[in-house]
Amino acid sequence: MDCNGYRQENHDQNLFPKPKVLVLEPPPVFIYHEDKLSQKFHFLKAWDSPLPLDQFLTTHAHSVQAILSHGSCPVTTNTIRLLPSLGLIVTTSAGLDQIDLQECRRRGVSVAYAGSLFSADVADIAVGLLIDALRKISAGNRYVTQGLWANNGDFSLGSKLGGRKVGIVGLGSIGLEVGKRLEPFGCNILYCSRNKKSSVSYPYYSNVCELAANCEVLIICCELNDQTRHVINKEVLLALGKKGLIINVGRGAIIDEQEMVRCLMQGEIAGAGLDVFENEPHVPSELISLDNVVLSPHRAVHTEETLMALVDLVIGNLEAFFSNKPLLSPVLLDE
């Protein structure tokens, strides 16, 4: 760019400054696509400042109208109260447990989220974890790479997916996608959700323990809230039984993790496929040592294609807010 072009760009930026958006911690979409996002907005990087967070927020209190957040970055009551001009929180997550929605409602702060953008990717991982756990793909890989095949002979038998009774906990957009993928395998789908869904013919259970007692696989797809925290407890796991598998693509704290570890160690359930954990990134050492457990580092939503779509959704929501237009993917806080 020549000097005149540089001066013109600076002049335009002075006349039309980019809207300021606070980022407490960088979400993956920001890490991979900061350049594209920064073309539209000026990001205040709290994690990059030497100031304590409260002091950083106080410094920018009156200029911050929007926050860009993600699933493992809490937006607390204190953060919201320190930002009197705040009008929008955009989270790159489909879950909302990390945001104080009650304070947002009280303050009139709007929230936009990923909505159903991730549903297909998460459902793919759920089915992948299930097939892996049943057919022992990861365990078989270790058996080969550790030289055990040559020394110990044939690997142990796996189990069929077809014909399994699969219980889905939370038949929202992700749960529906999971069911859609498992039907062609010949699985029998059952579900537990807040309400019975008239759009599906799957058998409905209002009680998750009853669901577990009537299926061989339990797939966790619900959101984390006060009602679902540790809803998968000892009683549910024992109801699932010694031949039962549990798959979790929801949130780690939906399962009582210590109780699940105990059940796995004592053979009270047959195995697990887990993309989420209660104290991420820390995973209980017992889970790492078990061959009947398949682990994934909370990457169900992270594909190149979906991250690109998420960039467009984030930009669209922020542009709508700063232009006083309807958000593309608003959270209905009155519900």
mmCIF file of N, CA and C in Angstrom, residues 20-27 30-31 33-35 37-38 41-53 56-57 60 64 66 68:
data_model
loop_
_atom_site.group_PDB
_atom_site.id
_atom_site.type_symbol
_atom_site.label_atom_id
_atom_site.label_comp_id
_atom_site.label_asym_id
_atom_site.label_seq_id
_atom_site.Cartn_x
_atom_site.Cartn_y
_atom_site.Cartn_z
ATOM 1 N N LYS A 20 -15.875 -1.824 19.446
ATOM 2 C CA LYS A 20 -15.014 -2.556 20.370
ATOM 3 C C LYS A 20 -15.749 -3.771 20.932
ATOM 4 N N VAL A 21 -15.061 -4.891 20.920
ATOM 5 C CA VAL A 21 -15.609 -6.147 21.432
ATOM 6 C C VAL A 21 -14.608 -6.729 22.422
ATOM 7 N N LEU A 22 -15.079 -7.031 23.608
ATOM 8 C CA LEU A 22 -14.220 -7.603 24.642
ATOM 9 C C LEU A 22 -14.100 -9.112 24.449
ATOM 10 N N VAL A 23 -12.867 -9.622 24.541
ATOM 11 C CA VAL A 23 -12.619 -11.070 24.530
ATOM 12 C C VAL A 23 -11.885 -11.412 25.820
ATOM 13 N N LEU A 24 -12.542 -12.182 26.698
ATOM 14 C CA LEU A 24 -11.937 -12.538 27.980
ATOM 15 C C LEU A 24 -10.839 -13.589 27.786
ATOM 16 N N GLU A 25 -11.151 -14.623 27.030
ATOM 17 C CA GLU A 25 -10.195 -15.659 26.624
ATOM 18 C C GLU A 25 -10.498 -15.991 25.168
ATOM 19 N N PRO A 26 -9.474 -16.297 24.365
ATOM 20 C CA PRO A 26 -9.737 -16.497 22.934
ATOM 21 C C PRO A 26 -10.415 -17.838 22.646
ATOM 22 N N PRO A 27 -11.600 -17.815 22.043
ATOM 23 C CA PRO A 27 -12.225 -19.069 21.607
ATOM 24 C C PRO A 27 -11.498 -19.604 20.380
ATOM 25 N N PHE A 30 -11.572 -17.602 17.258
ATOM 26 C CA PHE A 30 -10.732 -16.412 17.289
ATOM 27 C C PHE A 30 -9.276 -16.783 17.015
ATOM 28 N N ILE A 31 -8.843 -17.903 17.576
ATOM 29 C CA ILE A 31 -7.463 -18.360 17.392
ATOM 30 C C ILE A 31 -7.176 -18.635 15.915
ATOM 31 N N HIS A 33 -9.173 -17.696 13.205
ATOM 32 C CA HIS A 33 -9.684 -16.739 12.215
ATOM 33 C C HIS A 33 -9.691 -15.302 12.744
ATOM 34 N N GLU A 34 -8.713 -14.958 13.552
ATOM 35 C CA GLU A 34 -8.647 -13.599 14.114
ATOM 36 C C GLU A 34 -8.554 -12.547 13.011
ATOM 37 N N ASP A 35 -7.802 -12.826 11.957
ATOM 38 C CA ASP A 35 -7.621 -11.835 10.890
ATOM 39 C C ASP A 35 -8.949 -11.426 10.271
ATOM 40 N N LEU A 37 -11.993 -11.779 11.571
ATOM 41 C CA LEU A 37 -12.831 -11.108 12.561
ATOM 42 C C LEU A 37 -12.366 -9.675 12.809
ATOM 43 N N SER A 38 -11.052 -9.473 12.802
ATOM 44 C CA SER A 38 -10.488 -8.149 13.113
ATOM 45 C C SER A 38 -10.669 -7.140 11.988
ATOM 46 N N PHE A 41 -14.022 -5.609 13.541
ATOM 47 C CA PHE A 41 -14.155 -5.173 14.936
ATOM 48 C C PHE A 41 -12.786 -5.006 15.585
ATOM 49 N N HIS A 42 -12.757 -4.141 16.586
ATOM 50 C CA HIS A 42 -11.549 -3.952 17.384
ATOM 51 C C HIS A 42 -11.702 -4.770 18.669
ATOM 52 N N PHE A 43 -10.866 -5.778 18.826
ATOM 53 C CA PHE A 43 -10.993 -6.688 19.956
ATOM 54 C C PHE A 43 -10.087 -6.272 21.108
ATOM 55 N N LEU A 44 -10.685 -6.143 22.280
ATOM 56 C CA LEU A 44 -9.956 -5.847 23.511
ATOM 57 C C LEU A 44 -9.631 -7.172 24.172
ATOM 58 N N LYS A 45 -8.342 -7.533 24.202
ATOM 59 C CA LYS A 45 -7.902 -8.865 24.617
ATOM 60 C C LYS A 45 -7.541 -8.866 26.099
ATOM 61 N N ALA A 46 -8.507 -9.234 26.913
ATOM 62 C CA ALA A 46 -8.288 -9.205 28.364
ATOM 63 C C ALA A 46 -7.166 -10.139 28.790
ATOM 64 N N TRP A 47 -7.082 -11.326 28.161
ATOM 65 C CA TRP A 47 -6.066 -12.305 28.563
ATOM 66 C C TRP A 47 -4.645 -11.833 28.239
ATOM 67 N N ASP A 48 -4.534 -10.880 27.327
ATOM 68 C CA ASP A 48 -3.232 -10.411 26.869
ATOM 69 C C ASP A 48 -2.749 -9.194 27.648
ATOM 70 N N SER A 49 -3.556 -8.732 28.599
ATOM 71 C CA SER A 49 -3.219 -7.520 29.350
ATOM 72 C C SER A 49 -2.499 -7.867 30.654
ATOM 73 N N PRO A 50 -1.528 -7.051 31.056
ATOM 74 C CA PRO A 50 -0.869 -7.267 32.347
ATOM 75 C C PRO A 50 -1.757 -6.872 33.532
ATOM 76 N N LEU A 51 -2.861 -6.172 33.241
ATOM 77 C CA LEU A 51 -3.742 -5.721 34.313
ATOM 78 C C LEU A 51 -4.577 -6.879 34.847
ATOM 79 N N PRO A 52 -4.889 -6.890 36.139
ATOM 80 C CA PRO A 52 -5.878 -7.846 36.657
ATOM 81 C C PRO A 52 -7.207 -7.640 35.922
ATOM 82 N N LEU A 53 -7.996 -8.703 35.811
ATOM 83 C CA LEU A 53 -9.202 -8.642 34.995
ATOM 84 C C LEU A 53 -10.135 -7.517 35.432
ATOM 85 N N PHE A 56 -8.821 -4.261 34.244
ATOM 86 C CA PHE A 56 -8.939 -4.160 32.784
ATOM 87 C C PHE A 56 -10.375 -3.818 32.392
ATOM 88 N N LEU A 57 -11.342 -4.483 33.031
ATOM 89 C CA LEU A 57 -12.745 -4.215 32.726
ATOM 90 C C LEU A 57 -13.141 -2.797 33.123
ATOM 91 N N HIS A 60 -12.004 -0.214 30.593
ATOM 92 C CA HIS A 60 -12.755 -0.166 29.334
ATOM 93 C C HIS A 60 -14.270 -0.204 29.567
ATOM 94 N N VAL A 64 -17.060 -0.813 26.162
ATOM 95 C CA VAL A 64 -17.398 -2.191 25.779
ATOM 96 C C VAL A 64 -18.908 -2.362 25.707
ATOM 97 N N ALA A 66 -20.044 -5.122 23.685
ATOM 98 C CA ALA A 66 -20.242 -6.532 23.335
ATOM 99 C C ALA A 66 -19.077 -7.372 23.836
ATOM 100 N N LEU A 68 -17.255 -11.286 23.216
ATOM 101 C CA LEU A 68 -17.151 -12.548 22.495
ATOM 102 C C LEU A 68 -16.632 -13.586 23.473
#
